[in-house]
């Protein structure tokens, strides 16, 4: 991918950073930003011209209907419905793609275990459709690769290695952006940053092909996060076919926001949860119009997925369940335990995954394929010996979420005689899967963390549920269990698995309302809304106490992506500490075309403040480098513009009265609005003078040098300018960009204001270790005394 390394808007002395931060500082320059104000002005001018064209009467002299009038009405209707048409196409594409990925993933996951004699293209579920639960021992059509356990284990490992190798090789060779989850990058793109190629066709194709391979390989990663990236690729590709969206960065971001909502909707079968995800996690500015489009896109995608019915069960996701039993108030004690686990799990994964990512960047950059294959082999070798790590994670959650109501029982999960061996198996699955997630998330293959975290929480929650149920069986009428009815099951371990999954997902992503709604849509049980809220509030409290942020935000910070956080911080410094002062400026008059070309060739700044020609540096406006280059290039073709032609950035009163400039904002610049740029150039370009005032932003956003940095950050978040100029009593003294703010906060304020309070977490870990060691020592002493007495 070609990268732009030009300095943003000016050359100045940058703050001295620590050595380990230099790479991240350099990566800031690999991104370009959208000027939301400029984009809004261009879109406003287009709306004015469209309204003016619609006001032209196309009827005949007597008011009769003409073909011109009919054509104008059809254009109006088509323009009004184009957005909904595009959103519909995007939703259908996302739903269809999700169904295909689900079908292929199921087949590849089962092919590691055996094959179907009735048809090699059938997975185990379809091969054993008529048998309850698809039990391989009673299904004659499903054949294991070997009757020897060792041979089956070897085949299982070989398939895992093969799938991971193919996926990693395709990603490295054809589409490097297909690696990872993509949520961090999508957040930056929706916020206004441009990452060329990240939403391109090859990224979409390779990620769609390799995602089933990665999931089937058994790596402890999920497909739900990458589903958001694939959905945004589909939205970008379809919207780019329409001129209304391809030329407007703001409208394209609306489609990407709606696409991210649809991606989560098809991943969890939760259209409302998808919309809330795009509000809570993806977008910092969310209008009502965008919310409706996101809801409609998620609805269309979900309906399309439901119509294709990939699991042939009527369910949108494999682990969708329905609970009809109520819960008891004494269970809140155990719900709090699940919430504590979710908060600690999130802190643990975020902390140590960042350390693994740092190690990966430093030592494994050239061994991406070998790393992926090695992780897949290790996961397969370990996971084979655990019932809940051997099978696919979504299938594992489906089993763990079940109620023990006499239906099919997976590996004696519901039998009392096997409850303690099952607790041991679930505990090992929780610990093993958590360790594998830490080292696997971030490897150079499509990798999400939603489902792995949910699977870890489900195994832990089911373990707690079995323990509570065992205590209830041992003491059915004493203590807190006295409220239970004797003939009705008091404890439902499957609900504990569901709540544990919600806690782990919330802990690692730092989501609350979204997870509650997703879990509600998965279960359809209003009675478990309150337990879910209790669990997630405890999870959030633990995360806030430890000072952790979501892993997506941490990866944004780790990768050096230029993104301003939603939270506000008190830095107690003014913008003068951050602004650039050594600027490349242009006088409002006195230059020629040749002088402008020399400035462009000798500098690589992305914009030029326009100042007065009297030496007082009075701010007159601002012009982007791309606008300036575009006008000079087109002026040579439209008019006889020579190198010695004078250039003027100022406008005269009669310039605004020109009929050719109708529908143009009188103050700010026209920008690269190709619809009218050539028409304007014909009236502003002449042999004696080239007037550039239409492309000069004559009212740029300016602040005082004494303004607090926090206010400037709010201006960037809420208004979205590409650059803010700093003037003191009308005189230009500097400018500031988002990259300048991020560079300053990272280098000089990182230790004091980091959302990740590592010292606090380390202190909690040390205290917990000391407490655990003390308890273990006391237990061993008590056990020795008991042995001595006997």
Short mmCIF file of C-alpha atoms in Angstrom, two decimals, residues 587-752:
data_model
loop_
_atom_site.label_atom_id
_atom_site.label_comp_id
_atom_site.label_asym_id
_atom_site.label_seq_id
_atom_site.Cartn_x
_atom_site.Cartn_y
_atom_site.Cartn_z
CA UNK A 587 1.09 35.74 1.44
CA UNK A 588 -2.31 36.75 0.16
CA UNK A 589 -0.73 38.47 -2.87
CA UNK A 590 2.62 39.09 -4.50
CA UNK A 591 3.36 35.53 -5.67
CA UNK A 592 3.35 33.99 -9.13
CA UNK A 593 2.46 30.52 -10.34
CA UNK A 594 6.17 29.74 -10.52
CA UNK A 595 6.63 30.78 -6.87
CA UNK A 596 3.76 28.53 -5.79
CA UNK A 597 5.22 25.58 -7.68
CA UNK A 598 8.60 26.12 -5.99
CA UNK A 599 6.96 26.12 -2.58
CA UNK A 600 5.08 22.91 -3.39
CA UNK A 601 8.22 21.17 -4.64
CA UNK A 602 10.39 22.26 -1.72
CA UNK A 603 7.96 21.37 1.08
CA UNK A 604 5.80 18.40 1.92
CA UNK A 605 3.32 20.09 4.26
CA UNK A 606 -0.35 19.33 3.68
CA UNK A 607 -1.72 22.84 4.00
CA UNK A 608 -0.77 26.50 3.96
CA UNK A 609 -2.11 29.33 6.12
CA UNK A 610 -2.72 32.50 4.09
CA UNK A 611 -1.41 35.65 5.78
CA UNK A 612 -1.40 39.33 4.90
CA UNK A 613 1.36 40.67 2.66
CA UNK A 614 2.26 43.54 4.99
CA UNK A 615 4.44 41.39 7.26
CA UNK A 616 2.05 41.50 10.23
CA UNK A 617 1.02 37.86 9.77
CA UNK A 618 -2.65 38.71 9.89
CA UNK A 619 -4.55 35.50 9.20
CA UNK A 620 -6.52 35.66 5.94
CA UNK A 621 -7.43 32.00 5.39
CA UNK A 622 -6.17 28.49 4.81
CA UNK A 623 -5.75 26.32 1.71
CA UNK A 624 -5.05 22.59 1.45
CA UNK A 625 -2.10 21.34 -0.53
CA UNK A 626 -4.30 19.02 -2.59
CA UNK A 627 -6.64 21.89 -3.54
CA UNK A 628 -3.71 24.06 -4.57
CA UNK A 629 -2.14 21.35 -6.73
CA UNK A 630 -5.48 20.53 -8.32
CA UNK A 631 -6.22 24.14 -9.27
CA UNK A 632 -2.78 24.76 -10.75
CA UNK A 633 -3.00 21.58 -12.82
CA UNK A 634 -6.49 22.32 -14.14
CA UNK A 635 -5.77 26.03 -14.73
CA UNK A 636 -3.11 25.18 -17.30
CA UNK A 637 -5.69 23.19 -19.26
CA UNK A 638 -8.60 25.59 -18.93
CA UNK A 639 -6.85 28.94 -19.37
CA UNK A 640 -3.53 30.19 -20.66
CA UNK A 641 -1.84 30.31 -17.28
CA UNK A 642 1.91 30.90 -17.48
CA UNK A 643 4.65 30.58 -14.83
CA UNK A 644 4.83 34.37 -14.48
CA UNK A 645 1.04 34.71 -13.99
CA UNK A 646 0.27 36.48 -10.72
CA UNK A 647 -1.60 34.61 -8.02
CA UNK A 648 -4.11 36.16 -5.67
CA UNK A 649 -5.76 34.50 -2.68
CA UNK A 650 -8.02 37.48 -1.92
CA UNK A 651 -11.50 38.10 -3.31
CA UNK A 652 -13.23 41.28 -4.45
CA UNK A 653 -16.90 42.09 -3.73
CA UNK A 654 -17.82 41.67 -7.39
CA UNK A 655 -16.38 38.13 -7.41
CA UNK A 656 -19.24 36.83 -5.27
CA UNK A 657 -21.83 38.37 -7.58
CA UNK A 658 -20.71 36.26 -10.53
CA UNK A 659 -23.56 34.08 -11.75
CA UNK A 660 -21.21 31.18 -12.21
CA UNK A 661 -20.69 30.97 -8.45
CA UNK A 662 -24.30 30.38 -7.50
CA UNK A 663 -24.80 27.76 -4.84
CA UNK A 664 -21.31 28.22 -3.40
CA UNK A 665 -20.78 28.96 0.27
CA UNK A 666 -19.63 32.61 0.38
CA UNK A 667 -17.11 32.19 3.19
CA UNK A 668 -15.33 28.83 3.32
CA UNK A 669 -13.60 27.15 0.42
CA UNK A 670 -15.22 25.23 -2.40
CA UNK A 671 -12.76 22.38 -2.03
CA UNK A 672 -12.35 19.63 -4.58
CA UNK A 673 -15.95 19.77 -5.72
CA UNK A 674 -15.41 18.67 -9.30
CA UNK A 675 -19.01 19.46 -10.24
CA UNK A 676 -18.33 23.20 -10.26
CA UNK A 677 -14.54 23.55 -9.98
CA UNK A 678 -14.00 23.81 -13.72
CA UNK A 679 -16.85 26.30 -14.13
CA UNK A 680 -15.41 28.51 -11.40
CA UNK A 681 -11.95 28.25 -12.90
CA UNK A 682 -13.12 29.62 -16.22
CA UNK A 683 -14.12 32.86 -14.50
CA UNK A 684 -11.21 33.10 -12.04
CA UNK A 685 -8.27 32.02 -14.21
CA UNK A 686 -6.90 34.61 -16.63
CA UNK A 687 -3.62 35.36 -18.33
CA UNK A 688 -2.78 38.26 -16.02
CA UNK A 689 -3.96 36.88 -12.66
CA UNK A 690 -5.06 33.52 -11.21
CA UNK A 691 -7.65 33.99 -8.47
CA UNK A 692 -7.56 31.19 -5.92
CA UNK A 693 -9.98 32.65 -3.36
CA UNK A 694 -12.77 30.07 -4.05
CA UNK A 695 -10.47 27.35 -2.75
CA UNK A 696 -9.29 29.32 0.28
CA UNK A 697 -11.09 28.66 3.55
CA UNK A 698 -11.58 32.28 4.52
CA UNK A 699 -13.09 31.39 7.92
CA UNK A 700 -10.85 28.63 9.31
CA UNK A 701 -11.39 27.40 12.84
CA UNK A 702 -9.12 29.42 15.12
CA UNK A 703 -8.38 29.44 18.83
CA UNK A 704 -6.34 31.52 21.24
CA UNK A 705 -2.93 30.27 22.45
CA UNK A 706 -4.21 30.36 26.03
CA UNK A 707 -7.11 27.99 25.35
CA UNK A 708 -6.85 24.76 27.42
CA UNK A 709 -5.83 21.67 25.50
CA UNK A 710 -8.96 19.81 26.62
CA UNK A 711 -11.18 22.34 24.80
CA UNK A 712 -9.18 21.91 21.61
CA UNK A 713 -9.61 18.15 21.89
CA UNK A 714 -13.37 18.67 22.21
CA UNK A 715 -13.34 20.78 19.03
CA UNK A 716 -11.56 17.98 17.16
CA UNK A 717 -14.02 15.37 18.44
CA UNK A 718 -17.24 17.29 17.88
CA UNK A 719 -16.52 19.38 14.80
CA UNK A 720 -13.91 17.25 13.06
CA UNK A 721 -11.58 19.86 11.50
CA UNK A 722 -8.38 18.66 9.94
CA UNK A 723 -6.41 21.56 11.39
CA UNK A 724 -7.04 24.31 13.95
CA UNK A 725 -5.13 27.56 13.55
CA UNK A 726 -3.87 29.49 16.58
CA UNK A 727 -3.95 33.28 16.39
CA UNK A 728 -3.16 35.96 18.91
CA UNK A 729 -5.08 39.22 18.35
CA UNK A 730 -5.53 38.40 14.65
CA UNK A 731 -1.90 37.37 14.04
CA UNK A 732 -1.08 33.76 13.19
CA UNK A 733 1.17 32.15 15.79
CA UNK A 734 0.76 28.41 15.15
CA UNK A 735 -1.48 25.52 14.27
CA UNK A 736 -2.43 22.20 15.81
CA UNK A 737 -3.68 18.87 14.42
CA UNK A 738 -5.00 15.68 15.99
CA UNK A 739 -1.61 14.08 15.48
CA UNK A 740 0.08 16.88 17.44
CA UNK A 741 -2.32 16.35 20.35
CA UNK A 742 -1.81 12.60 20.35
CA UNK A 743 1.95 12.94 20.06
CA UNK A 744 2.05 15.27 23.04
CA UNK A 745 -0.26 13.19 25.25
CA UNK A 746 1.65 10.01 24.42
CA UNK A 747 5.17 11.33 24.99
CA UNK A 748 4.79 13.78 27.86
CA UNK A 749 1.58 12.75 29.61
CA UNK A 750 1.44 9.01 28.97
CA UNK A 751 2.67 7.97 32.40
CA UNK A 752 0.40 10.30 34.33
#
